[in-house]
mmCIF file with all atom_site columns, C-alpha atoms in Angstrom:
data_model
loop_
_atom_site.group_PDB
_atom_site.id
_atom_site.type_symbol
_atom_site.label_atom_id
_atom_site.label_alt_id
_atom_site.label_comp_id
_atom_site.label_asym_id
_atom_site.label_entity_id
_atom_site.label_seq_id
_atom_site.pdbx_PDB_ins_code
_atom_site.Cartn_x
_atom_site.Cartn_y
_atom_site.Cartn_z
_atom_site.occupancy
_atom_site.B_iso_or_equiv
_atom_site.pdbx_formal_charge
_atom_site.auth_seq_id
_atom_site.auth_comp_id
_atom_site.auth_asym_id
_atom_site.auth_atom_id
_atom_site.pdbx_PDB_model_num
ATOM 1   C CA . MET A 1 1   ? -82.695  -41.508 -10.022 1.00 50.00 ? 15  MET A CA 1
ATOM 2   C CA . ASP A 1 2   ? -85.688  -40.437 -7.868  1.00 52.00 ? 16  ASP A CA 1
ATOM 3   C CA . HIS A 1 3   ? -85.977  -36.974 -9.365  1.00 66.00 ? 17  HIS A CA 1
ATOM 4   C CA . GLY A 1 4   ? -88.629  -35.296 -11.421 1.00 69.00 ? 18  GLY A CA 1
ATOM 5   C CA . ALA A 1 5   ? -88.818  -32.505 -13.959 1.00 72.00 ? 19  ALA A CA 1
ATOM 6   C CA . PRO A 1 6   ? -89.729  -28.894 -13.088 1.00 77.00 ? 20  PRO A CA 1
ATOM 7   C CA . LEU A 1 7   ? -93.054  -28.593 -14.907 1.00 79.00 ? 21  LEU A CA 1
ATOM 8   C CA . VAL A 1 8   ? -95.307  -25.554 -15.016 1.00 85.00 ? 22  VAL A CA 1
ATOM 9   C CA . LYS A 1 9   ? -98.634  -25.027 -16.744 1.00 84.00 ? 23  LYS A CA 1
ATOM 10  C CA . PHE A 1 10  ? -99.371  -21.880 -18.712 1.00 81.00 ? 24  PHE A CA 1
ATOM 11  C CA . MET A 1 11  ? -102.461 -21.255 -20.849 1.00 82.00 ? 25  MET A CA 1
ATOM 12  C CA . GLY A 1 12  ? -103.259 -24.963 -20.894 1.00 81.00 ? 26  GLY A CA 1
ATOM 13  C CA . LEU A 1 13  ? -99.753  -25.974 -21.978 1.00 81.00 ? 27  LEU A CA 1
ATOM 14  C CA . THR A 1 14  ? -97.130  -27.764 -19.870 1.00 83.00 ? 28  THR A CA 1
ATOM 15  C CA . PHE A 1 15  ? -93.569  -26.424 -19.964 1.00 83.00 ? 29  PHE A CA 1
ATOM 16  C CA . ASN A 1 16  ? -90.425  -28.151 -18.718 1.00 84.00 ? 30  ASN A CA 1
ATOM 17  C CA . LEU A 1 17  ? -88.322  -25.414 -17.104 1.00 87.00 ? 31  LEU A CA 1
ATOM 18  C CA . SER A 1 18  ? -85.224  -27.614 -17.178 1.00 88.00 ? 32  SER A CA 1
ATOM 19  C CA . ASN A 1 19  ? -85.487  -27.982 -20.958 1.00 88.00 ? 33  ASN A CA 1
ATOM 20  C CA . ILE A 1 20  ? -86.000  -24.233 -21.358 1.00 90.00 ? 34  ILE A CA 1
ATOM 21  C CA . LEU A 1 21  ? -82.977  -23.512 -19.152 1.00 91.00 ? 35  LEU A CA 1
ATOM 22  C CA . MET A 1 22  ? -80.651  -25.968 -20.908 1.00 91.00 ? 36  MET A CA 1
ATOM 23  C CA . ILE A 1 23  ? -81.785  -24.981 -24.419 1.00 93.00 ? 37  ILE A CA 1
ATOM 24  C CA . THR A 1 24  ? -81.050  -21.350 -23.519 1.00 95.00 ? 38  THR A CA 1
ATOM 25  C CA . VAL A 1 25  ? -77.642  -22.193 -22.043 1.00 94.00 ? 39  VAL A CA 1
ATOM 26  C CA . VAL A 1 26  ? -76.599  -24.281 -25.067 1.00 95.00 ? 40  VAL A CA 1
ATOM 27  C CA . SER A 1 27  ? -77.828  -21.608 -27.490 1.00 95.00 ? 41  SER A CA 1
ATOM 28  C CA . ALA A 1 28  ? -75.820  -18.985 -25.610 1.00 96.00 ? 42  ALA A CA 1
ATOM 29  C CA . ILE A 1 29  ? -72.674  -21.145 -25.714 1.00 95.00 ? 43  ILE A CA 1
ATOM 30  C CA . VAL A 1 30  ? -73.006  -21.726 -29.473 1.00 94.00 ? 44  VAL A CA 1
ATOM 31  C CA . PHE A 1 31  ? -73.573  -18.003 -30.019 1.00 94.00 ? 45  PHE A CA 1
ATOM 32  C CA . LEU A 1 32  ? -70.537  -17.053 -27.929 1.00 94.00 ? 46  LEU A CA 1
ATOM 33  C CA . ILE A 1 33  ? -68.308  -19.555 -29.752 1.00 92.00 ? 47  ILE A CA 1
ATOM 34  C CA . ALA A 1 34  ? -69.412  -18.107 -33.103 1.00 91.00 ? 48  ALA A CA 1
ATOM 35  C CA . VAL A 1 35  ? -68.846  -14.515 -31.954 1.00 90.00 ? 49  VAL A CA 1
ATOM 36  C CA . ILE A 1 36  ? -65.456  -15.184 -30.361 1.00 89.00 ? 50  ILE A CA 1
ATOM 37  C CA . SER A 1 37  ? -64.277  -17.195 -33.383 1.00 87.00 ? 51  SER A CA 1
ATOM 38  C CA . THR A 1 38  ? -65.202  -14.531 -35.931 1.00 84.00 ? 52  THR A CA 1
ATOM 39  C CA . ARG A 1 39  ? -64.706  -11.197 -34.171 1.00 83.00 ? 53  ARG A CA 1
ATOM 40  C CA . ARG A 1 40  ? -61.077  -10.808 -35.323 1.00 78.00 ? 54  ARG A CA 1
ATOM 41  C CA . LEU A 1 41  ? -60.761  -12.450 -38.698 1.00 72.00 ? 55  LEU A CA 1
ATOM 42  C CA . ALA A 1 42  ? -57.266  -12.840 -40.118 1.00 74.00 ? 56  ALA A CA 1
ATOM 43  C CA . MET A 1 43  ? -55.820  -14.151 -43.378 1.00 73.00 ? 57  MET A CA 1
ATOM 44  C CA . LYS A 1 44  ? -53.768  -16.649 -41.370 1.00 75.00 ? 58  LYS A CA 1
ATOM 45  C CA . PRO A 1 45  ? -56.238  -18.077 -38.859 1.00 71.00 ? 59  PRO A CA 1
ATOM 46  C CA . THR A 1 46  ? -55.140  -19.051 -35.382 1.00 72.00 ? 60  THR A CA 1
ATOM 47  C CA . GLY A 1 47  ? -56.880  -20.202 -32.212 1.00 78.00 ? 61  GLY A CA 1
ATOM 48  C CA . MET A 1 48  ? -60.672  -20.086 -32.278 1.00 84.00 ? 62  MET A CA 1
ATOM 49  C CA . GLN A 1 49  ? -60.827  -18.843 -35.866 1.00 85.00 ? 63  GLN A CA 1
ATOM 50  C CA . ASN A 1 50  ? -58.822  -21.874 -36.951 1.00 87.00 ? 64  ASN A CA 1
ATOM 51  C CA . PHE A 1 51  ? -61.201  -24.148 -35.055 1.00 88.00 ? 65  PHE A CA 1
ATOM 52  C CA . PHE A 1 52  ? -64.276  -22.495 -36.580 1.00 90.00 ? 66  PHE A CA 1
ATOM 53  C CA . GLU A 1 53  ? -62.886  -22.733 -40.096 1.00 90.00 ? 67  GLU A CA 1
ATOM 54  C CA . TRP A 1 54  ? -62.243  -26.428 -39.482 1.00 91.00 ? 68  TRP A CA 1
ATOM 55  C CA . VAL A 1 55  ? -65.904  -26.835 -38.491 1.00 93.00 ? 69  VAL A CA 1
ATOM 56  C CA . MET A 1 56  ? -66.959  -24.976 -41.646 1.00 93.00 ? 70  MET A CA 1
ATOM 57  C CA . ASP A 1 57  ? -64.805  -27.224 -43.844 1.00 94.00 ? 71  ASP A CA 1
ATOM 58  C CA . PHE A 1 58  ? -66.087  -30.307 -42.034 1.00 94.00 ? 72  PHE A CA 1
ATOM 59  C CA . VAL A 1 59  ? -69.714  -29.386 -42.710 1.00 95.00 ? 73  VAL A CA 1
ATOM 60  C CA . ARG A 1 60  ? -68.862  -28.400 -46.286 1.00 95.00 ? 74  ARG A CA 1
ATOM 61  C CA . ASN A 1 61  ? -67.498  -31.912 -46.856 1.00 95.00 ? 75  ASN A CA 1
ATOM 62  C CA . ILE A 1 62  ? -70.694  -33.420 -45.409 1.00 95.00 ? 76  ILE A CA 1
ATOM 63  C CA . ILE A 1 63  ? -72.771  -31.377 -47.847 1.00 94.00 ? 77  ILE A CA 1
ATOM 64  C CA . ASN A 1 64  ? -70.544  -32.204 -50.820 1.00 93.00 ? 78  ASN A CA 1
ATOM 65  C CA . SER A 1 65  ? -70.817  -35.914 -50.031 1.00 91.00 ? 79  SER A CA 1
ATOM 66  C CA . ASN A 1 66  ? -74.608  -35.723 -50.431 1.00 90.00 ? 80  ASN A CA 1
ATOM 67  C CA . MET A 1 67  ? -75.275  -33.146 -53.164 1.00 90.00 ? 81  MET A CA 1
ATOM 68  C CA . ALA A 1 68  ? -73.669  -30.609 -55.450 1.00 89.00 ? 82  ALA A CA 1
ATOM 69  C CA . TRP A 1 69  ? -72.567  -27.408 -53.752 1.00 89.00 ? 83  TRP A CA 1
ATOM 70  C CA . LYS A 1 70  ? -74.869  -25.349 -55.987 1.00 89.00 ? 84  LYS A CA 1
ATOM 71  C CA . ASP A 1 71  ? -77.799  -27.183 -54.384 1.00 87.00 ? 85  ASP A CA 1
ATOM 72  C CA . GLY A 1 72  ? -76.439  -27.604 -50.869 1.00 89.00 ? 86  GLY A CA 1
ATOM 73  C CA . GLY A 1 73  ? -74.440  -24.420 -50.302 1.00 90.00 ? 87  GLY A CA 1
ATOM 74  C CA . ARG A 1 74  ? -77.538  -22.704 -48.885 1.00 92.00 ? 88  ARG A CA 1
ATOM 75  C CA . PHE A 1 75  ? -77.524  -25.246 -46.007 1.00 94.00 ? 89  PHE A CA 1
ATOM 76  C CA . HIS A 1 76  ? -73.964  -24.553 -44.895 1.00 94.00 ? 90  HIS A CA 1
ATOM 77  C CA . VAL A 1 77  ? -74.917  -22.309 -41.971 1.00 94.00 ? 91  VAL A CA 1
ATOM 78  C CA . LEU A 1 78  ? -77.730  -24.682 -40.978 1.00 94.00 ? 92  LEU A CA 1
ATOM 79  C CA . GLY A 1 79  ? -75.298  -27.600 -40.878 1.00 95.00 ? 93  GLY A CA 1
ATOM 80  C CA . ILE A 1 80  ? -72.736  -25.684 -38.800 1.00 95.00 ? 94  ILE A CA 1
ATOM 81  C CA . THR A 1 81  ? -75.422  -24.596 -36.341 1.00 95.00 ? 95  THR A CA 1
ATOM 82  C CA . LEU A 1 82  ? -76.885  -28.077 -35.963 1.00 95.00 ? 96  LEU A CA 1
ATOM 83  C CA . LEU A 1 83  ? -73.493  -29.745 -35.571 1.00 95.00 ? 97  LEU A CA 1
ATOM 84  C CA . MET A 1 84  ? -72.362  -27.351 -32.851 1.00 95.00 ? 98  MET A CA 1
ATOM 85  C CA . TYR A 1 85  ? -75.726  -27.208 -31.102 1.00 96.00 ? 99  TYR A CA 1
ATOM 86  C CA . VAL A 1 86  ? -76.243  -30.974 -30.946 1.00 95.00 ? 100 VAL A CA 1
ATOM 87  C CA . PHE A 1 87  ? -72.617  -31.600 -29.929 1.00 95.00 ? 101 PHE A CA 1
ATOM 88  C CA . ILE A 1 88  ? -72.714  -29.110 -27.045 1.00 94.00 ? 102 ILE A CA 1
ATOM 89  C CA . SER A 1 89  ? -76.158  -30.367 -26.019 1.00 93.00 ? 103 SER A CA 1
ATOM 90  C CA . ASN A 1 90  ? -74.765  -33.895 -25.840 1.00 92.00 ? 104 ASN A CA 1
ATOM 91  C CA . MET A 1 91  ? -71.709  -32.831 -23.830 1.00 90.00 ? 105 MET A CA 1
ATOM 92  C CA . ILE A 1 92  ? -73.175  -30.378 -21.328 1.00 90.00 ? 106 ILE A CA 1
ATOM 93  C CA . GLY A 1 93  ? -74.781  -32.992 -19.109 1.00 83.00 ? 107 GLY A CA 1
ATOM 94  C CA . LEU A 1 94  ? -71.808  -35.371 -19.001 1.00 79.00 ? 108 LEU A CA 1
ATOM 95  C CA . PRO A 1 95  ? -69.612  -33.755 -16.300 1.00 72.00 ? 109 PRO A CA 1
ATOM 96  C CA . PHE A 1 96  ? -72.439  -33.489 -13.749 1.00 67.00 ? 110 PHE A CA 1
ATOM 97  C CA . ALA A 1 97  ? -76.168  -33.168 -13.172 1.00 68.00 ? 111 ALA A CA 1
ATOM 98  C CA . ILE A 1 98  ? -77.742  -30.651 -10.810 1.00 72.00 ? 112 ILE A CA 1
ATOM 99  C CA . THR A 1 99  ? -80.819  -31.525 -8.774  1.00 70.00 ? 113 THR A CA 1
ATOM 100 C CA . TYR A 1 100 ? -82.620  -29.330 -6.258  1.00 71.00 ? 114 TYR A CA 1
ATOM 101 C CA . ASP A 1 101 ? -85.354  -30.639 -3.979  1.00 74.00 ? 115 ASP A CA 1
ATOM 102 C CA . HIS A 1 102 ? -85.519  -33.888 -5.995  1.00 74.00 ? 116 HIS A CA 1
ATOM 103 C CA . THR A 1 103 ? -85.956  -31.907 -9.211  1.00 77.00 ? 117 THR A CA 1
ATOM 104 C CA . LEU A 1 104 ? -83.468  -32.258 -12.068 1.00 79.00 ? 118 LEU A CA 1
ATOM 105 C CA . TRP A 1 105 ? -82.418  -28.888 -13.484 1.00 79.00 ? 119 TRP A CA 1
ATOM 106 C CA . TRP A 1 106 ? -79.057  -29.389 -15.216 1.00 81.00 ? 120 TRP A CA 1
ATOM 107 C CA . LYS A 1 107 ? -78.810  -32.140 -17.836 1.00 86.00 ? 121 LYS A CA 1
ATOM 108 C CA . SER A 1 108 ? -78.230  -32.652 -21.541 1.00 88.00 ? 122 SER A CA 1
ATOM 109 C CA . PRO A 1 109 ? -81.283  -31.264 -23.362 1.00 91.00 ? 123 PRO A CA 1
ATOM 110 C CA . THR A 1 110 ? -80.892  -34.046 -25.934 1.00 92.00 ? 124 THR A CA 1
ATOM 111 C CA . ALA A 1 111 ? -81.589  -36.554 -23.135 1.00 89.00 ? 125 ALA A CA 1
ATOM 112 C CA . ASP A 1 112 ? -85.255  -35.527 -23.459 1.00 89.00 ? 126 ASP A CA 1
ATOM 113 C CA . PRO A 1 113 ? -87.313  -36.950 -26.371 1.00 92.00 ? 127 PRO A CA 1
ATOM 114 C CA . VAL A 1 114 ? -89.360  -33.741 -26.630 1.00 92.00 ? 128 VAL A CA 1
ATOM 115 C CA . VAL A 1 115 ? -86.224  -31.783 -27.544 1.00 93.00 ? 129 VAL A CA 1
ATOM 116 C CA . THR A 1 116 ? -84.794  -34.320 -29.999 1.00 95.00 ? 130 THR A CA 1
ATOM 117 C CA . LEU A 1 117 ? -88.111  -34.966 -31.738 1.00 95.00 ? 131 LEU A CA 1
ATOM 118 C CA . THR A 1 118 ? -88.659  -31.217 -32.042 1.00 94.00 ? 132 THR A CA 1
ATOM 119 C CA . LEU A 1 119 ? -85.245  -30.866 -33.700 1.00 94.00 ? 133 LEU A CA 1
ATOM 120 C CA . ALA A 1 120 ? -86.054  -33.791 -36.005 1.00 95.00 ? 134 ALA A CA 1
ATOM 121 C CA . ALA A 1 121 ? -89.454  -32.334 -36.937 1.00 95.00 ? 135 ALA A CA 1
ATOM 122 C CA . MET A 1 122 ? -87.796  -28.990 -37.668 1.00 95.00 ? 136 MET A CA 1
ATOM 123 C CA . VAL A 1 123 ? -85.255  -30.637 -39.976 1.00 95.00 ? 137 VAL A CA 1
ATOM 124 C CA . VAL A 1 124 ? -87.849  -32.684 -41.873 1.00 94.00 ? 138 VAL A CA 1
ATOM 125 C CA . GLY A 1 125 ? -90.147  -29.656 -42.093 1.00 94.00 ? 139 GLY A CA 1
ATOM 126 C CA . LEU A 1 126 ? -87.319  -27.543 -43.514 1.00 94.00 ? 140 LEU A CA 1
ATOM 127 C CA . SER A 1 127 ? -86.571  -30.218 -46.099 1.00 92.00 ? 141 SER A CA 1
ATOM 128 C CA . HIS A 1 128 ? -90.150  -29.967 -47.384 1.00 93.00 ? 142 HIS A CA 1
ATOM 129 C CA . TYR A 1 129 ? -90.055  -26.172 -47.323 1.00 93.00 ? 143 TYR A CA 1
ATOM 130 C CA . TYR A 1 130 ? -86.894  -26.042 -49.420 1.00 92.00 ? 144 TYR A CA 1
ATOM 131 C CA . GLY A 1 131 ? -88.219  -28.779 -51.692 1.00 90.00 ? 145 GLY A CA 1
ATOM 132 C CA . VAL A 1 132 ? -91.171  -26.558 -52.609 1.00 91.00 ? 146 VAL A CA 1
ATOM 133 C CA . ARG A 1 133 ? -89.046  -23.400 -52.729 1.00 90.00 ? 147 ARG A CA 1
ATOM 134 C CA . VAL A 1 134 ? -86.400  -24.847 -55.049 1.00 87.00 ? 148 VAL A CA 1
ATOM 135 C CA . ASN A 1 135 ? -88.473  -27.086 -57.327 1.00 86.00 ? 149 ASN A CA 1
ATOM 136 C CA . GLY A 1 136 ? -91.923  -25.540 -57.136 1.00 87.00 ? 150 GLY A CA 1
ATOM 137 C CA . PHE A 1 137 ? -94.976  -27.198 -55.632 1.00 86.00 ? 151 PHE A CA 1
ATOM 138 C CA . LYS A 1 138 ? -95.789  -29.215 -58.764 1.00 86.00 ? 152 LYS A CA 1
ATOM 139 C CA . GLU A 1 139 ? -92.350  -30.813 -59.130 1.00 86.00 ? 153 GLU A CA 1
ATOM 140 C CA . TYR A 1 140 ? -92.111  -31.286 -55.375 1.00 84.00 ? 154 TYR A CA 1
ATOM 141 C CA . GLY A 1 141 ? -95.434  -33.133 -55.346 1.00 84.00 ? 155 GLY A CA 1
ATOM 142 C CA . LYS A 1 142 ? -94.373  -35.406 -58.202 1.00 84.00 ? 156 LYS A CA 1
ATOM 143 C CA . GLY A 1 143 ? -91.542  -36.714 -56.029 1.00 80.00 ? 157 GLY A CA 1
ATOM 144 C CA . PHE A 1 144 ? -94.067  -38.558 -53.845 1.00 83.00 ? 158 PHE A CA 1
ATOM 145 C CA . PHE A 1 145 ? -95.228  -40.609 -56.852 1.00 82.00 ? 159 PHE A CA 1
ATOM 146 C CA . LYS A 1 146 ? -91.794  -41.639 -58.155 1.00 80.00 ? 160 LYS A CA 1
ATOM 147 C CA . PRO A 1 147 ? -90.732  -44.153 -59.334 1.00 78.00 ? 161 PRO A CA 1
ATOM 148 C CA . MET A 1 148 ? -94.235  -45.710 -59.126 1.00 82.00 ? 162 MET A CA 1
ATOM 149 C CA . TRP A 1 149 ? -97.488  -43.936 -58.212 1.00 77.00 ? 163 TRP A CA 1
ATOM 150 C CA . PHE A 1 150 ? -98.637  -46.704 -55.847 1.00 80.00 ? 164 PHE A CA 1
ATOM 151 C CA . LEU A 1 151 ? -95.627  -46.031 -53.592 1.00 81.00 ? 165 LEU A CA 1
ATOM 152 C CA . PHE A 1 152 ? -97.274  -42.802 -52.399 1.00 86.00 ? 166 PHE A CA 1
ATOM 153 C CA . PRO A 1 153 ? -98.491  -44.271 -49.050 1.00 88.00 ? 167 PRO A CA 1
ATOM 154 C CA . LEU A 1 154 ? -94.990  -45.583 -48.350 1.00 90.00 ? 168 LEU A CA 1
ATOM 155 C CA . LYS A 1 155 ? -93.515  -42.163 -49.116 1.00 87.00 ? 169 LYS A CA 1
ATOM 156 C CA . ILE A 1 156 ? -95.817  -40.603 -46.498 1.00 90.00 ? 170 ILE A CA 1
ATOM 157 C CA . ILE A 1 157 ? -94.906  -43.268 -43.937 1.00 92.00 ? 171 ILE A CA 1
ATOM 158 C CA . GLU A 1 158 ? -91.224  -42.672 -44.728 1.00 89.00 ? 172 GLU A CA 1
ATOM 159 C CA . GLU A 1 159 ? -91.484  -38.996 -43.762 1.00 90.00 ? 173 GLU A CA 1
ATOM 160 C CA . PHE A 1 160 ? -92.917  -39.869 -40.347 1.00 92.00 ? 174 PHE A CA 1
ATOM 161 C CA . ALA A 1 161 ? -90.367  -42.661 -39.920 1.00 92.00 ? 175 ALA A CA 1
ATOM 162 C CA . ASN A 1 162 ? -87.508  -40.280 -40.735 1.00 92.00 ? 176 ASN A CA 1
ATOM 163 C CA . THR A 1 163 ? -88.710  -37.878 -38.047 1.00 93.00 ? 177 THR A CA 1
ATOM 164 C CA . LEU A 1 164 ? -89.039  -40.599 -35.415 1.00 94.00 ? 178 LEU A CA 1
ATOM 165 C CA . THR A 1 165 ? -85.739  -42.320 -36.126 1.00 93.00 ? 179 THR A CA 1
ATOM 166 C CA . LEU A 1 166 ? -83.776  -39.067 -36.343 1.00 93.00 ? 180 LEU A CA 1
ATOM 167 C CA . GLY A 1 167 ? -85.105  -37.847 -33.007 1.00 93.00 ? 181 GLY A CA 1
ATOM 168 C CA . LEU A 1 168 ? -85.257  -41.099 -31.057 1.00 92.00 ? 182 LEU A CA 1
ATOM 169 C CA . ARG A 1 169 ? -81.780  -42.265 -32.138 1.00 92.00 ? 183 ARG A CA 1
ATOM 170 C CA . LEU A 1 170 ? -80.242  -39.129 -30.656 1.00 92.00 ? 184 LEU A CA 1
ATOM 171 C CA . TYR A 1 171 ? -82.384  -39.273 -27.519 1.00 92.00 ? 185 TYR A CA 1
ATOM 172 C CA . GLY A 1 172 ? -81.772  -42.964 -26.856 1.00 89.00 ? 186 GLY A CA 1
ATOM 173 C CA . ASN A 1 173 ? -77.990  -42.732 -27.053 1.00 88.00 ? 187 ASN A CA 1
ATOM 174 C CA . ILE A 1 174 ? -77.663  -39.651 -24.846 1.00 88.00 ? 188 ILE A CA 1
ATOM 175 C CA . PHE A 1 175 ? -80.292  -40.689 -22.292 1.00 84.00 ? 189 PHE A CA 1
ATOM 176 C CA . ALA A 1 176 ? -78.810  -44.171 -21.866 1.00 81.00 ? 190 ALA A CA 1
ATOM 177 C CA . GLY A 1 177 ? -75.349  -42.690 -21.357 1.00 76.00 ? 191 GLY A CA 1
ATOM 178 C CA . GLU A 1 178 ? -76.539  -40.301 -18.654 1.00 74.00 ? 192 GLU A CA 1
ATOM 179 C CA . ILE A 1 179 ? -78.499  -43.043 -16.858 1.00 75.00 ? 193 ILE A CA 1
ATOM 180 C CA . LEU A 1 180 ? -75.415  -45.251 -16.652 1.00 73.00 ? 194 LEU A CA 1
ATOM 181 C CA . LEU A 1 181 ? -73.289  -42.329 -15.445 1.00 69.00 ? 195 LEU A CA 1
ATOM 182 C CA . THR A 1 182 ? -75.890  -41.638 -12.747 1.00 69.00 ? 196 THR A CA 1
ATOM 183 C CA . LEU A 1 183 ? -75.705  -45.263 -11.591 1.00 67.00 ? 197 LEU A CA 1
ATOM 184 C CA . LEU A 1 184 ? -71.913  -45.180 -11.537 1.00 64.00 ? 198 LEU A CA 1
ATOM 185 C CA . ALA A 1 185 ? -71.938  -41.876 -9.642  1.00 61.00 ? 199 ALA A CA 1
ATOM 186 C CA . GLY A 1 186 ? -74.210  -43.509 -7.074  1.00 61.00 ? 200 GLY A CA 1
ATOM 187 C CA . SER A 1 187 ? -71.631  -46.272 -6.612  1.00 58.00 ? 201 SER A CA 1
ATOM 188 C CA . LEU A 1 188 ? -68.930  -43.663 -6.012  1.00 56.00 ? 202 LEU A CA 1
ATOM 189 C CA . ALA A 1 189 ? -70.913  -42.364 -3.051  1.00 52.00 ? 203 ALA A CA 1
ATOM 190 C CA . THR A 1 190 ? -71.316  -45.742 -1.309  1.00 57.00 ? 204 THR A CA 1
ATOM 191 C CA . GLY A 1 191 ? -67.971  -45.631 0.464   1.00 56.00 ? 205 GLY A CA 1
ATOM 192 C CA . PHE A 1 192 ? -64.299  -46.296 -0.125  1.00 55.00 ? 206 PHE A CA 1
ATOM 193 C CA . ALA A 1 193 ? -64.793  -49.796 -1.575  1.00 55.00 ? 207 ALA A CA 1
ATOM 194 C CA . GLY A 1 194 ? -67.554  -48.613 -3.915  1.00 54.00 ? 208 GLY A CA 1
ATOM 195 C CA . THR A 1 195 ? -65.381  -45.738 -5.064  1.00 60.00 ? 209 THR A CA 1
ATOM 196 C CA . LEU A 1 196 ? -62.468  -48.037 -5.901  1.00 57.00 ? 210 LEU A CA 1
ATOM 197 C CA . VAL A 1 197 ? -64.705  -50.338 -7.907  1.00 59.00 ? 211 VAL A CA 1
ATOM 198 C CA . ALA A 1 198 ? -66.638  -47.608 -9.751  1.00 62.00 ? 212 ALA A CA 1
ATOM 199 C CA . VAL A 1 199 ? -64.006  -44.922 -10.444 1.00 67.00 ? 213 VAL A CA 1
ATOM 200 C CA . LEU A 1 200 ? -62.376  -46.657 -13.431 1.00 72.00 ? 214 LEU A CA 1
ATOM 201 C CA . PRO A 1 201 ? -65.686  -47.621 -15.162 1.00 71.00 ? 215 PRO A CA 1
ATOM 202 C CA . THR A 1 202 ? -66.912  -44.057 -14.592 1.00 70.00 ? 216 THR A CA 1
ATOM 203 C CA . LEU A 1 203 ? -63.867  -42.523 -16.278 1.00 74.00 ? 217 LEU A CA 1
ATOM 204 C CA . VAL A 1 204 ? -64.045  -45.031 -19.139 1.00 77.00 ? 218 VAL A CA 1
ATOM 205 C CA . TRP A 1 205 ? -67.749  -44.398 -19.683 1.00 72.00 ? 219 TRP A CA 1
ATOM 206 C CA . GLN A 1 206 ? -67.209  -40.636 -19.578 1.00 76.00 ? 220 GLN A CA 1
ATOM 207 C CA . GLY A 1 207 ? -64.717  -40.952 -22.410 1.00 79.00 ? 221 GLY A CA 1
ATOM 208 C CA . PHE A 1 208 ? -66.989  -43.313 -24.320 1.00 81.00 ? 222 PHE A CA 1
ATOM 209 C CA . SER A 1 209 ? -69.930  -40.911 -23.850 1.00 83.00 ? 223 SER A CA 1
ATOM 210 C CA . VAL A 1 210 ? -67.864  -38.087 -25.351 1.00 86.00 ? 224 VAL A CA 1
ATOM 211 C CA . PHE A 1 211 ? -67.201  -40.311 -28.371 1.00 89.00 ? 225 PHE A CA 1
ATOM 212 C CA . ILE A 1 212 ? -70.880  -41.308 -28.677 1.00 89.00 ? 226 ILE A CA 1
ATOM 213 C CA . GLY A 1 213 ? -72.018  -37.693 -28.300 1.00 89.00 ? 227 GLY A CA 1
ATOM 214 C CA . SER A 1 214 ? -69.632  -36.595 -31.053 1.00 92.00 ? 228 SER A CA 1
ATOM 215 C CA . ILE A 1 215 ? -70.762  -39.378 -33.387 1.00 93.00 ? 229 ILE A CA 1
ATOM 216 C CA . GLN A 1 216 ? -74.429  -38.575 -32.769 1.00 93.00 ? 230 GLN A CA 1
ATOM 217 C CA . ALA A 1 217 ? -73.863  -34.903 -33.599 1.00 94.00 ? 231 ALA A CA 1
ATOM 218 C CA . PHE A 1 218 ? -72.159  -35.938 -36.842 1.00 95.00 ? 232 PHE A CA 1
ATOM 219 C CA . ILE A 1 219 ? -74.958  -38.396 -37.701 1.00 95.00 ? 233 ILE A CA 1
ATOM 220 C CA . PHE A 1 220 ? -77.654  -35.792 -37.030 1.00 95.00 ? 234 PHE A CA 1
ATOM 221 C CA . CYS A 1 221 ? -75.922  -33.284 -39.307 1.00 95.00 ? 235 CYS A CA 1
ATOM 222 C CA . MET A 1 222 ? -75.255  -35.921 -41.969 1.00 95.00 ? 236 MET A CA 1
ATOM 223 C CA . LEU A 1 223 ? -78.869  -37.160 -42.042 1.00 95.00 ? 237 LEU A CA 1
ATOM 224 C CA . THR A 1 224 ? -80.109  -33.581 -42.188 1.00 95.00 ? 238 THR A CA 1
ATOM 225 C CA . MET A 1 225 ? -78.129  -33.075 -45.396 1.00 94.00 ? 239 MET A CA 1
ATOM 226 C CA . VAL A 1 226 ? -79.329  -36.434 -46.740 1.00 93.00 ? 240 VAL A CA 1
ATOM 227 C CA . TYR A 1 227 ? -82.961  -35.393 -46.251 1.00 92.00 ? 241 TYR A CA 1
ATOM 228 C CA . MET A 1 228 ? -82.286  -31.986 -47.787 1.00 93.00 ? 242 MET A CA 1
ATOM 229 C CA . SER A 1 229 ? -80.581  -33.534 -50.805 1.00 91.00 ? 243 SER A CA 1
ATOM 230 C CA . HIS A 1 230 ? -83.566  -35.809 -51.422 1.00 88.00 ? 244 HIS A CA 1
ATOM 231 C CA . LYS A 1 231 ? -85.817  -32.770 -51.686 1.00 87.00 ? 245 LYS A CA 1
ATOM 232 C CA . VAL A 1 232 ? -83.668  -30.214 -53.553 1.00 86.00 ? 246 VAL A CA 1
ATOM 233 C CA . SER A 1 233 ? -81.001  -32.100 -55.499 1.00 74.00 ? 247 SER A CA 1
ATOM 234 C CA . GLN A 1 234 ? -81.687  -32.680 -59.170 1.00 63.00 ? 248 GLN A CA 1
ATOM 235 C CA . ASP A 1 235 ? -79.916  -36.039 -58.937 1.00 59.00 ? 249 ASP A CA 1
ATOM 236 C CA . HIS A 1 236 ? -82.641  -37.563 -56.755 1.00 50.00 ? 250 HIS A CA 1
#
């Protein structure tokens, strides 16, 4: 628990090297999964291709539950990428954490609010971009004054609230899980008696963290499509 983050300053900005490392590792894993799953496509999918097609169908169902495919089909690749990226980010820090000289290097990137809020800001920003691109700036702007013009301030507050809740929900769940696992791992190192007491809760919490990480990836992808549908769907 007494570890810090590897921070460096460059051109007046502060960079967390641990976040950069883990973001790069997770991105590489997602890229490799996509390449391996699609390098030998077959009419009767097996193995990794079967898994990837299941992910594609899963995201397609998320989109269809929020908007018509003619509006949401353009977000299919975005949804697949976000689902896989957030899921792997949530999982990668569960088996272990790596510290060197009291500095934490290996962890779940989504256990850092900077990462999750950046993802949330990207999603909300994209929703506005596609809102203007699909409907035009005039129609997009009218959406902030519907159903009543005086709701405009609340609409602005809602956009900031969506960003905060989307990012902080993901961060809070993953960070809390890793903190508890760290405490349980500390109990395992206190001797034979501590190991006996802590080993079962550790295994149970590991399994529960996998479940929570999976649910949070699904929720992040689902809310992304909800926000997109509000901006591009003709039914909203």
